[in-house]
Coordinates of C-alpha atoms in Angstrom, one line a residue:
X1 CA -101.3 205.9 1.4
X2 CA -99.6 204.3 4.4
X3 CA -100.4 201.6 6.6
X4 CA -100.4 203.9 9.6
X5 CA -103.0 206.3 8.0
X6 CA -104.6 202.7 6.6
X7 CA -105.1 201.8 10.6
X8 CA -106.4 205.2 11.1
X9 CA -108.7 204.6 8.0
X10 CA -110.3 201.2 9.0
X11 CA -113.1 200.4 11.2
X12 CA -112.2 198.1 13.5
X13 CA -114.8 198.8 17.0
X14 CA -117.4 200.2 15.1
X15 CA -115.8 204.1 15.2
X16 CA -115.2 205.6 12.3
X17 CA -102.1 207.9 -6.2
X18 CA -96.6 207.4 -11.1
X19 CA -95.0 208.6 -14.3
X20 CA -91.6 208.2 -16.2
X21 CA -88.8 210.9 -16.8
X22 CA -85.8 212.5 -14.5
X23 CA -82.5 213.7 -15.6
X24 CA -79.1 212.0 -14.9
X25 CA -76.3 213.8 -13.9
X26 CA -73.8 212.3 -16.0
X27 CA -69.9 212.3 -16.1
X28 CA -67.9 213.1 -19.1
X29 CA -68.2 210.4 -21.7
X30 CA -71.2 208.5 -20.2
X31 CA -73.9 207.7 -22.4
X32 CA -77.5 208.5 -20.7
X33 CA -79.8 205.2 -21.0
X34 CA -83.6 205.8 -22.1
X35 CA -85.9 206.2 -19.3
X36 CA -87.6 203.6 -18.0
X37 CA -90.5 202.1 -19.6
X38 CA -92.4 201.4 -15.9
X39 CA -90.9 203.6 -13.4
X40 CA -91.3 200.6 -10.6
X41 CA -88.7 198.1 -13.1
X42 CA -86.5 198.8 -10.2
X43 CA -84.0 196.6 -11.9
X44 CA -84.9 197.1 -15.5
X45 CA -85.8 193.3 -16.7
X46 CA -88.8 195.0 -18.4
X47 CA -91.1 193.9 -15.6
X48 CA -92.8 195.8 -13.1
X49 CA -92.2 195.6 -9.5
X50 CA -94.1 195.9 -6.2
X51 CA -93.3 198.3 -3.0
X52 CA -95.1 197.8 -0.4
X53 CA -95.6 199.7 3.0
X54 CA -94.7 198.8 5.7
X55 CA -94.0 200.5 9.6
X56 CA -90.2 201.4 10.2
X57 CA -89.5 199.9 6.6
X58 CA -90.7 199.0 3.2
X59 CA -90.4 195.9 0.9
X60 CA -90.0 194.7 -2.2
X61 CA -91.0 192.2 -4.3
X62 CA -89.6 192.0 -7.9
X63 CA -91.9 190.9 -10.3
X64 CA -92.3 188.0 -12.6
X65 CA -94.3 187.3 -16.2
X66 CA -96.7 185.9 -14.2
X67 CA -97.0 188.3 -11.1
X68 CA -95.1 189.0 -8.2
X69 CA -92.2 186.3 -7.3
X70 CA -90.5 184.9 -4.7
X71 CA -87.3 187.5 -4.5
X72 CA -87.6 190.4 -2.2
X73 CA -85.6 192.1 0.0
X74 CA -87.1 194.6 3.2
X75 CA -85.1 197.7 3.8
X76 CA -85.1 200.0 7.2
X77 CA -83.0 202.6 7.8
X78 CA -80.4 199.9 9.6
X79 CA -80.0 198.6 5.8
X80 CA -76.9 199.7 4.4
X81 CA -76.6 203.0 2.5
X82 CA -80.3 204.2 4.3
X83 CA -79.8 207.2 6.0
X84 CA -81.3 208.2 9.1
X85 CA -82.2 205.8 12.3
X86 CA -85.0 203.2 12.6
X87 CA -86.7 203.8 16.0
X88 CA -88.5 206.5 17.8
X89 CA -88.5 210.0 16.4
X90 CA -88.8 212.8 18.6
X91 CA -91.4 211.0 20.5
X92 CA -93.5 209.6 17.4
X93 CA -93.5 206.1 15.8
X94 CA -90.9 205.7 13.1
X95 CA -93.0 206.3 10.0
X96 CA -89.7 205.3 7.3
X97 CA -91.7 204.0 4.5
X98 CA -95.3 204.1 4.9
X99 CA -94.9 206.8 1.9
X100 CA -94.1 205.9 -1.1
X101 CA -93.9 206.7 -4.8
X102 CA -92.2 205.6 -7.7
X103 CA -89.9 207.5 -11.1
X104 CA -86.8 206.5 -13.0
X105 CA -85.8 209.9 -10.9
X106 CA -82.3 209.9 -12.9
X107 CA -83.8 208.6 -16.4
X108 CA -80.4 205.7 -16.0
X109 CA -83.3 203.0 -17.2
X110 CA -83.9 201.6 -13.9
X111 CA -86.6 203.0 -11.4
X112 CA -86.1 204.4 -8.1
X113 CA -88.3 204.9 -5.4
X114 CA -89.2 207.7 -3.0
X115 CA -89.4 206.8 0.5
X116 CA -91.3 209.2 2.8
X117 CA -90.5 209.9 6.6
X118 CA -92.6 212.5 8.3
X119 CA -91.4 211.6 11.7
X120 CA -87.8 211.9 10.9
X121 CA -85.8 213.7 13.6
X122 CA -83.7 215.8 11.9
X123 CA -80.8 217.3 14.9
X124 CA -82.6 218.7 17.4
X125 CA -85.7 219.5 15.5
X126 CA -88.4 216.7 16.2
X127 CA -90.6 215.4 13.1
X128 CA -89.1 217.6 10.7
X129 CA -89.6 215.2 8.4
X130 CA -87.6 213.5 5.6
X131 CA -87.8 212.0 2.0
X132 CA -85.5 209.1 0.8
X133 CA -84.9 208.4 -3.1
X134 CA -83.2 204.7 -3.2
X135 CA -81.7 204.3 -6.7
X136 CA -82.7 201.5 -8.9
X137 CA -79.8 199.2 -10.9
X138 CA -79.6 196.0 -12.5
X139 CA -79.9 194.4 -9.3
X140 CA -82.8 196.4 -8.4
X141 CA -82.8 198.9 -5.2
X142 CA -79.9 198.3 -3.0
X143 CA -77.6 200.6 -0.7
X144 CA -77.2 203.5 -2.9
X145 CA -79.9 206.1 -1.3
X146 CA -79.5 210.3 -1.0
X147 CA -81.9 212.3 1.3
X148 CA -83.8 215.0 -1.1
X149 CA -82.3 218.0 -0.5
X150 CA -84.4 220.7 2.1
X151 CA -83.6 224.3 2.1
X152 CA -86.2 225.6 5.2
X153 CA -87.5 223.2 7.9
X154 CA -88.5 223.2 11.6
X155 CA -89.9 220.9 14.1
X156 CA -93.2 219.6 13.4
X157 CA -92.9 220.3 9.8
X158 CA -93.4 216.4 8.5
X159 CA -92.0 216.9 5.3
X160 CA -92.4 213.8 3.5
X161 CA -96.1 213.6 4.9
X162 CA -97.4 212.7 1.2
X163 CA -95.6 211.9 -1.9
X164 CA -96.2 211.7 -5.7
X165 CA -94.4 211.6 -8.9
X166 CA -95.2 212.9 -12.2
X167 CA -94.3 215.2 -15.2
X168 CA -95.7 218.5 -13.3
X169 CA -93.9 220.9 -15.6
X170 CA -94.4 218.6 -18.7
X171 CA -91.0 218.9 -19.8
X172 CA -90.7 215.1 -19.9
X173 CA -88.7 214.4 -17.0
X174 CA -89.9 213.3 -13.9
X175 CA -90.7 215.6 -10.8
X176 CA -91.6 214.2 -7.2
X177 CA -94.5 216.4 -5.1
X178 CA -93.8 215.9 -1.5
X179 CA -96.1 217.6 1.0
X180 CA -95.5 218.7 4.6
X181 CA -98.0 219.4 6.9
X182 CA -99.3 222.8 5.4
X183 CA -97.9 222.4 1.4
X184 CA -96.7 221.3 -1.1
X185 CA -92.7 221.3 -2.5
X186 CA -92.3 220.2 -6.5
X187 CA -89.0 219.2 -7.3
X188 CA -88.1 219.4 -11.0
X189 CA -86.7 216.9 -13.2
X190 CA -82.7 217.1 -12.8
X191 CA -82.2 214.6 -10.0
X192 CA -78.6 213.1 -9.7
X193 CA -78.2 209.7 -7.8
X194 CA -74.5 210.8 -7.0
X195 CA -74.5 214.6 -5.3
X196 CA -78.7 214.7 -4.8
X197 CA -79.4 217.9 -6.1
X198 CA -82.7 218.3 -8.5
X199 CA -84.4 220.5 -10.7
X200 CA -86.3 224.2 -9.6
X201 CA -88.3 223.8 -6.5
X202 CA -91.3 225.5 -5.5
X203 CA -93.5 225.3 -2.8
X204 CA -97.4 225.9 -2.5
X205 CA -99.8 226.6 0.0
X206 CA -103.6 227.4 0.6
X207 CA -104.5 229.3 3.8
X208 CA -107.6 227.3 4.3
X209 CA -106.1 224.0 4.1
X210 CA -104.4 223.1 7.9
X211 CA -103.2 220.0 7.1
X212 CA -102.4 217.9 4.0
X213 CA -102.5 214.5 4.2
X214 CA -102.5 213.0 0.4
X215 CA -101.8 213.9 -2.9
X216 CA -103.4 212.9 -5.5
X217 CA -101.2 212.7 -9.2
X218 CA -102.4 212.2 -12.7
X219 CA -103.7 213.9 -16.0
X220 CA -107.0 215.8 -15.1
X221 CA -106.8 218.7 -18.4
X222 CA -105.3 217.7 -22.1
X223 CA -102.1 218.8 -21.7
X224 CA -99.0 217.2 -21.2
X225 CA -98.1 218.0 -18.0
X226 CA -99.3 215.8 -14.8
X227 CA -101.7 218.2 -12.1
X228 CA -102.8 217.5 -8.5
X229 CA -105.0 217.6 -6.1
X230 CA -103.6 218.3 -2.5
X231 CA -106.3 216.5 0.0
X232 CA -106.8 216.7 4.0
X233 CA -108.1 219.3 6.7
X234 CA -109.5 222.5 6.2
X235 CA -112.0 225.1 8.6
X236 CA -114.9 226.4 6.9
X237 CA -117.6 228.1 8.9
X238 CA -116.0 227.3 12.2
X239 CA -116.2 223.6 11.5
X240 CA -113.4 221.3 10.6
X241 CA -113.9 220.1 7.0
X242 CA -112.4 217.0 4.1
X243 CA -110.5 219.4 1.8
X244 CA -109.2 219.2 -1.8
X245 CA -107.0 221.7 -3.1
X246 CA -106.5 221.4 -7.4
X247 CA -103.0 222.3 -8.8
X248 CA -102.9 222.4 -12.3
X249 CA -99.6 221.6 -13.7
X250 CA -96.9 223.5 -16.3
X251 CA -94.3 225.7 -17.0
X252 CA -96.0 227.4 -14.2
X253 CA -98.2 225.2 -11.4
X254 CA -101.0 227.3 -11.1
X255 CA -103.4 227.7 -8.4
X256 CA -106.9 226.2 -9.3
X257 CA -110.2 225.4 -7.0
X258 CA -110.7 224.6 -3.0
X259 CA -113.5 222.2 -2.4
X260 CA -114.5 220.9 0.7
X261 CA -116.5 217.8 0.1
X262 CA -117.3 216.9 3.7
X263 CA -118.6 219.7 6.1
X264 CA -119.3 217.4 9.0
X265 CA -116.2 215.2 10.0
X266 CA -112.8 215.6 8.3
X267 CA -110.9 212.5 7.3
X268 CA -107.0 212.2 8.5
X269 CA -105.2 210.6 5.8
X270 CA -107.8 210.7 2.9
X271 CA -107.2 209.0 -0.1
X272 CA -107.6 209.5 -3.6
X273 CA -106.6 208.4 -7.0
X274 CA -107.2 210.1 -11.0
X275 CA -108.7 208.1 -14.2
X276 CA -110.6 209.1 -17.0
X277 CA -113.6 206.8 -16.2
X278 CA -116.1 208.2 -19.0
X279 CA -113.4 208.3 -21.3
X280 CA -114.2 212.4 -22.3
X281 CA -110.5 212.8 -22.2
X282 CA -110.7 214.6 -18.9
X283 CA -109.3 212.9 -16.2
X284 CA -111.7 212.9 -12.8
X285 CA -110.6 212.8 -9.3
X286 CA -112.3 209.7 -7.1
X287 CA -111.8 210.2 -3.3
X288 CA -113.0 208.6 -0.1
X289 CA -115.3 210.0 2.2
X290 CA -115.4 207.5 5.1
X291 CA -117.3 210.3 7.0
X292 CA -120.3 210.3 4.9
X293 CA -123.6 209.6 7.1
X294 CA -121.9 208.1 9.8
X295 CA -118.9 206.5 8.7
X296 CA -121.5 204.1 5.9
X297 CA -118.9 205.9 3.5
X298 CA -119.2 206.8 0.1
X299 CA -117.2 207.6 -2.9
X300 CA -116.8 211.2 -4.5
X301 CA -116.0 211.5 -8.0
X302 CA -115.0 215.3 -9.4
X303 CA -115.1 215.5 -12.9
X304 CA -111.9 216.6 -15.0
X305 CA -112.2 219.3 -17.6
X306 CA -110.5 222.0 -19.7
X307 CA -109.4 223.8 -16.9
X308 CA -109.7 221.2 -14.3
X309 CA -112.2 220.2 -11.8
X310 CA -116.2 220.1 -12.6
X311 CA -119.4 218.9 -11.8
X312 CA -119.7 215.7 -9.0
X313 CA -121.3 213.1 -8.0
X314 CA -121.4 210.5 -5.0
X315 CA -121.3 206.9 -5.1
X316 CA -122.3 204.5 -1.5
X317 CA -123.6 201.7 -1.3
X318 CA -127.5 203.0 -1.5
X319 CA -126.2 203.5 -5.0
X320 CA -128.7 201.6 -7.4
X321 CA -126.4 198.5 -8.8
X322 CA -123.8 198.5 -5.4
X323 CA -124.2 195.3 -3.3
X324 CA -125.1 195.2 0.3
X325 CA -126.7 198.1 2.0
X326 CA -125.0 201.4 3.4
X327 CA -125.3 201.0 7.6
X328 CA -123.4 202.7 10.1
X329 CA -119.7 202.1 10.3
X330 CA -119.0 200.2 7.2
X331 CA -116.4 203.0 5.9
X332 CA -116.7 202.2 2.3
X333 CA -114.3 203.6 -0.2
X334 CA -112.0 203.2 3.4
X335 CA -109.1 202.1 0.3
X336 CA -109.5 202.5 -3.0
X337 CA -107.8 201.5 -5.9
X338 CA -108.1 201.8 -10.0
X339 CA -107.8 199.9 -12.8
X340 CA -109.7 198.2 -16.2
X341 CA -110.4 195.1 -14.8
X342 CA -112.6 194.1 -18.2
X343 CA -110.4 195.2 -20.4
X344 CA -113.6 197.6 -21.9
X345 CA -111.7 200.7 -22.3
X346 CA -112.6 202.0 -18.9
X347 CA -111.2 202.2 -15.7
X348 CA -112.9 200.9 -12.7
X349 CA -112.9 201.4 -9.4
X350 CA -111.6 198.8 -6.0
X351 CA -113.6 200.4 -3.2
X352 CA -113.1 198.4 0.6
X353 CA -115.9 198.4 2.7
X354 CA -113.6 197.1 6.2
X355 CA -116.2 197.5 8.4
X356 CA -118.7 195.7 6.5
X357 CA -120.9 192.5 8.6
X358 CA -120.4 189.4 6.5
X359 CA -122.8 187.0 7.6
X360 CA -122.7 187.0 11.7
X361 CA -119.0 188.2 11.4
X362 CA -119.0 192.0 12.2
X363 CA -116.4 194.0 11.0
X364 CA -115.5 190.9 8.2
X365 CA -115.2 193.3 5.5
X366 CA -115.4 193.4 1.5
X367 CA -114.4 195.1 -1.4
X368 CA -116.8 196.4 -3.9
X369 CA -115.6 197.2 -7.9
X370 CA -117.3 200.1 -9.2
X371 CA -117.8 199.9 -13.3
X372 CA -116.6 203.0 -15.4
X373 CA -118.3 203.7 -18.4
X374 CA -120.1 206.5 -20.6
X375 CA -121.8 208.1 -17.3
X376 CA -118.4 207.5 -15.4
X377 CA -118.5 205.3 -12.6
X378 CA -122.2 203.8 -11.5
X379 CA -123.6 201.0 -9.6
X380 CA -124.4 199.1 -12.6
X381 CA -122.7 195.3 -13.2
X382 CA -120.8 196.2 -9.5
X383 CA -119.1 193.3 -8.0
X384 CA -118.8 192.4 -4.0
X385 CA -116.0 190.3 -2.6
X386 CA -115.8 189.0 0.6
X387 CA -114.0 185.8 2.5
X388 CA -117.5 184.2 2.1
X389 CA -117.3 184.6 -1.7
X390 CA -117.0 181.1 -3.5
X391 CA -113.1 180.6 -4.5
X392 CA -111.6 183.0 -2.4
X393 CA -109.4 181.7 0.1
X394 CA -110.3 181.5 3.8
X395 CA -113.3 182.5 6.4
X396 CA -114.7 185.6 7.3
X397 CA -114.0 186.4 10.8
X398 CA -114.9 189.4 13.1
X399 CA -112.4 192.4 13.1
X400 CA -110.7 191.0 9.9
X401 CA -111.5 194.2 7.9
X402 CA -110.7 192.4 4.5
X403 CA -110.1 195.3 2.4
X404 CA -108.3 197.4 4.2
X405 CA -105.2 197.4 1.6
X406 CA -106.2 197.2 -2.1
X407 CA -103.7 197.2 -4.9
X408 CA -104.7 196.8 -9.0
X409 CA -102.4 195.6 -11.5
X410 CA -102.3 193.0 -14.2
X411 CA -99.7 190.8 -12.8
X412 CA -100.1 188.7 -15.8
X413 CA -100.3 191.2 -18.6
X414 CA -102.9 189.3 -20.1
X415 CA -105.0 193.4 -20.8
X416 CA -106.7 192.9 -17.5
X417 CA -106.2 194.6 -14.2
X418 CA -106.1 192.2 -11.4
X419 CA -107.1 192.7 -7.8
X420 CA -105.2 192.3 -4.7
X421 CA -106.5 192.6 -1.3
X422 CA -105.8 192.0 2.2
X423 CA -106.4 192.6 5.8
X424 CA -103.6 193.4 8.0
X425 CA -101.1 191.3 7.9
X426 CA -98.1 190.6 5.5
X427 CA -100.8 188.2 2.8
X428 CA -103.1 189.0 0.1
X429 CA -105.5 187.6 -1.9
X430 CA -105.0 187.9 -5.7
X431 CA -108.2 188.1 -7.9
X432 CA -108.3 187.8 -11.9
X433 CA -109.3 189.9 -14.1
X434 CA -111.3 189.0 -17.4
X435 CA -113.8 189.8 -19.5
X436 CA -116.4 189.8 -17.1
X437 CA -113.9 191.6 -14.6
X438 CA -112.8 190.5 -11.4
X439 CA -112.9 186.7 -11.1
X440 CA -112.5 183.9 -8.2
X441 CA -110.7 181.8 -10.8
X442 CA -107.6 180.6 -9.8
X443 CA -107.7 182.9 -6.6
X444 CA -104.6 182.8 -4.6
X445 CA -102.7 183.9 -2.2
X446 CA -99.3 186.0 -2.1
X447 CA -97.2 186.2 0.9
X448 CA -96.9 190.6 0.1
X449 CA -99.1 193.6 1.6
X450 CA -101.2 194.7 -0.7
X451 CA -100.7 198.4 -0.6
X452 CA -98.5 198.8 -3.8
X453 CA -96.9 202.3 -4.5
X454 CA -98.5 203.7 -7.8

């Protein structure tokens, strides 16, 4: 998710988803290293690293055995060996790195990343759009960087719009799905850091859905191979509609359910993210609906299943068990982000609530974390953070809209997943996990944005 769509997201005036694999193409004699145990060990220490968003740019911060560190290193398209030009596109904002995903794309032991540009001028042909892989080494990502080859484009295409990366094909390399504004293009495993070319690519599209504006990666059937779920605008019944389009991967990606989830308001740059939160051995699909009974928001969760997606249910914050009362404008589930922060077996669920009065502060904001369990995720033993909270760092203040970016990880690697969180701005505030989940012990904060590529 980028922190463009993030601003579109938040409520600020009371208005309303990484896998390992890839191929290297090797010369003669060259030994191919294993693949990379995380695919964000951008420099292959064994530790995993952070890239965050950013507008005209990205950043990031290499990790530590105790979280993130103090070396990092920002790159724009002025940085050496970026292609393309930082600036204006055709009239738009630069959008260079407000996409991002994450694969050892070469399988050389070190990940890269995959840096989206939707507004990319590309000659005369304005947002076209353009993807970015910038190689990993044992100084992590640096000036080696090759555009991702595109066969057909126009103007207004915005390829690079959404990206994810995963084992679609389940041949045990890694592929990268990057939308444009009407579909998706999977490029197979086979990506060489030297010439740029990749594996097969194909390209899918659903009539109904007009726009895409996420993607959402991860194991939803049994198999081995990753599926998605393509998310943004569709028109049903003459009204514009939140969208979700299920891909199942394999040898072949094959085409599996439409859902619209919201028939009232659509959501530009919805969000969501894949767990297995009743542990079935299905994975289910959790996205925001900030729409839902006038921008209150709410979570939907579609269950995962042999052949894909099931039954669902909806989560806000008139849940029984969810903190603080659902009022107009609050936009929970505005970010969301996963992880087992109790280390029970189950994920959980980082929900923001941006818009959300703390005290007298309006628009203060909070994050909520949803338990999975046997029933999946529920309101029961929820959590609610806020600037108010005892231990957290700082005062509410109207129009902070803490919660905007959410990140989960277990900096620590102690089993738990720990929560960051932040407004805005370039900080966030690190949460514990433990066996009682997220804690305020030892609450900190980190000079990085919180919105971490998967």
């Amino acid at each position: 998710m980028s922190m463009r769509k993030n601003l579109r997201l938040a409520i600020v005036s009371g208005t309303a988803v990484a896998l390992t694999g890839g191929l290297l193409t090797l010369a003669a004699g060259t030994a191919a290293a294993a693949p990379a145990k995380y695919t964000d060990d951008f420099n292959g220490d064994g530790l995993r690293d952070y890239a965050t968003t950013g507008h005209e740019g990205f950043t990031v911060v290499y990790g530590t055995a105790t979280g993130p560190g103090k070396r990092s290193k920002t790159f724009t398209q002025n940085s050496p060996g970026i292609p393309g030009k930082t600036g204006s596109a055709g009239g738009y904002g630069d959008s260079f790195g407000e996409e991002l995903a994450t694969g050892d794309f070469n399988r050389d032991g070190y990940g890269d990343l995959a840096v989206g540009d939707e507004t990319e001028k590309v000659g005369k042909r304005a947002a076209r759009g353009a993807v970015t892989i910038v190689w990993g080494s044992k100084s992590g990502l640096g000036s080696r960087a090759t555009l991702v080859p595109v066969k057909k484009s126009s103007s207004e295409k915005r390829f690079g719009e959404a990206l994810a990366g995963g084992d679609f094909n389940g041949d045990g390399k890694t592929d990268l799905a990057v939308a444009d504004r009407r579909s998706v293009h999977i490029y197979r495993g086979g990506f060489s850091s030297r010439t740029g070319s990749t594996g097969k690519v194909t390209q899918h599209q659903h009539d109904d859905l007009l726009e895409v504006t996420g993607i959402a990666a991860g194991k939803v059937t049994k198999d081995k191979a990753t599926d998605l779920y393509l998310l943004g605008q569709g028109y049903t019944k003459n009204k514009m509609t939140s969208d979700a389009w299920f891909l199942r991967g394999g040898s072949t990606i094959k085409r599996g359910p439409y859902l619209s989830y919201n028939r009232t308001e659509p959501l530009y740059g919805a969000q969501g993210v894949i767990a297995d939160f009743d542990r079935n051995g299905y994975g289910d699909l959790a996205l925001n609906d900030v729409p839902h009974n006038k921008d209150a928001g709410s979570v939907l969760v579609v269950r995962g299943g042999k052949s894909g997606p099931g039954t669902s249910y909806r989560i806000t914050q008139s849940t029984a068990g969810v903190a603080t009362s659902a009022t107009k404008g609050d936009g929970f589930g505005g970010r969301i982000a996963v992880g087992d922060t109790n280390r029970d077996g189950y994920p959980d669920l980082a929900a923001g609530s941006p818009g959300e009065k703390v005290g007298s502060f309006k628009h203060a904001g909070g994050v909520h974390i949803l338990r999975g369990g046997k029933k999946g995720l529920t309101g029961t033993g929820s959590q609610w953070f806020t600037r108010a909270t005892a231990g957290i760092p700082g005062d509410p203040f109207s129009y902070a809209s803490f919660g905007t970016h959410l990140g989960m990880r277990d900096v620590d690697r102690d089993g738990y997943a720990d929560l960051l969180a932040s407004e805005y701005g370039t900080t966030s505030t690190l949460l514990r996990g433990g066996k009682d989940g997220i804690t305020t012990t030892s609450a900190r904060e980190i000079p990085m944005n919180a919105d971490i590529a998967p």
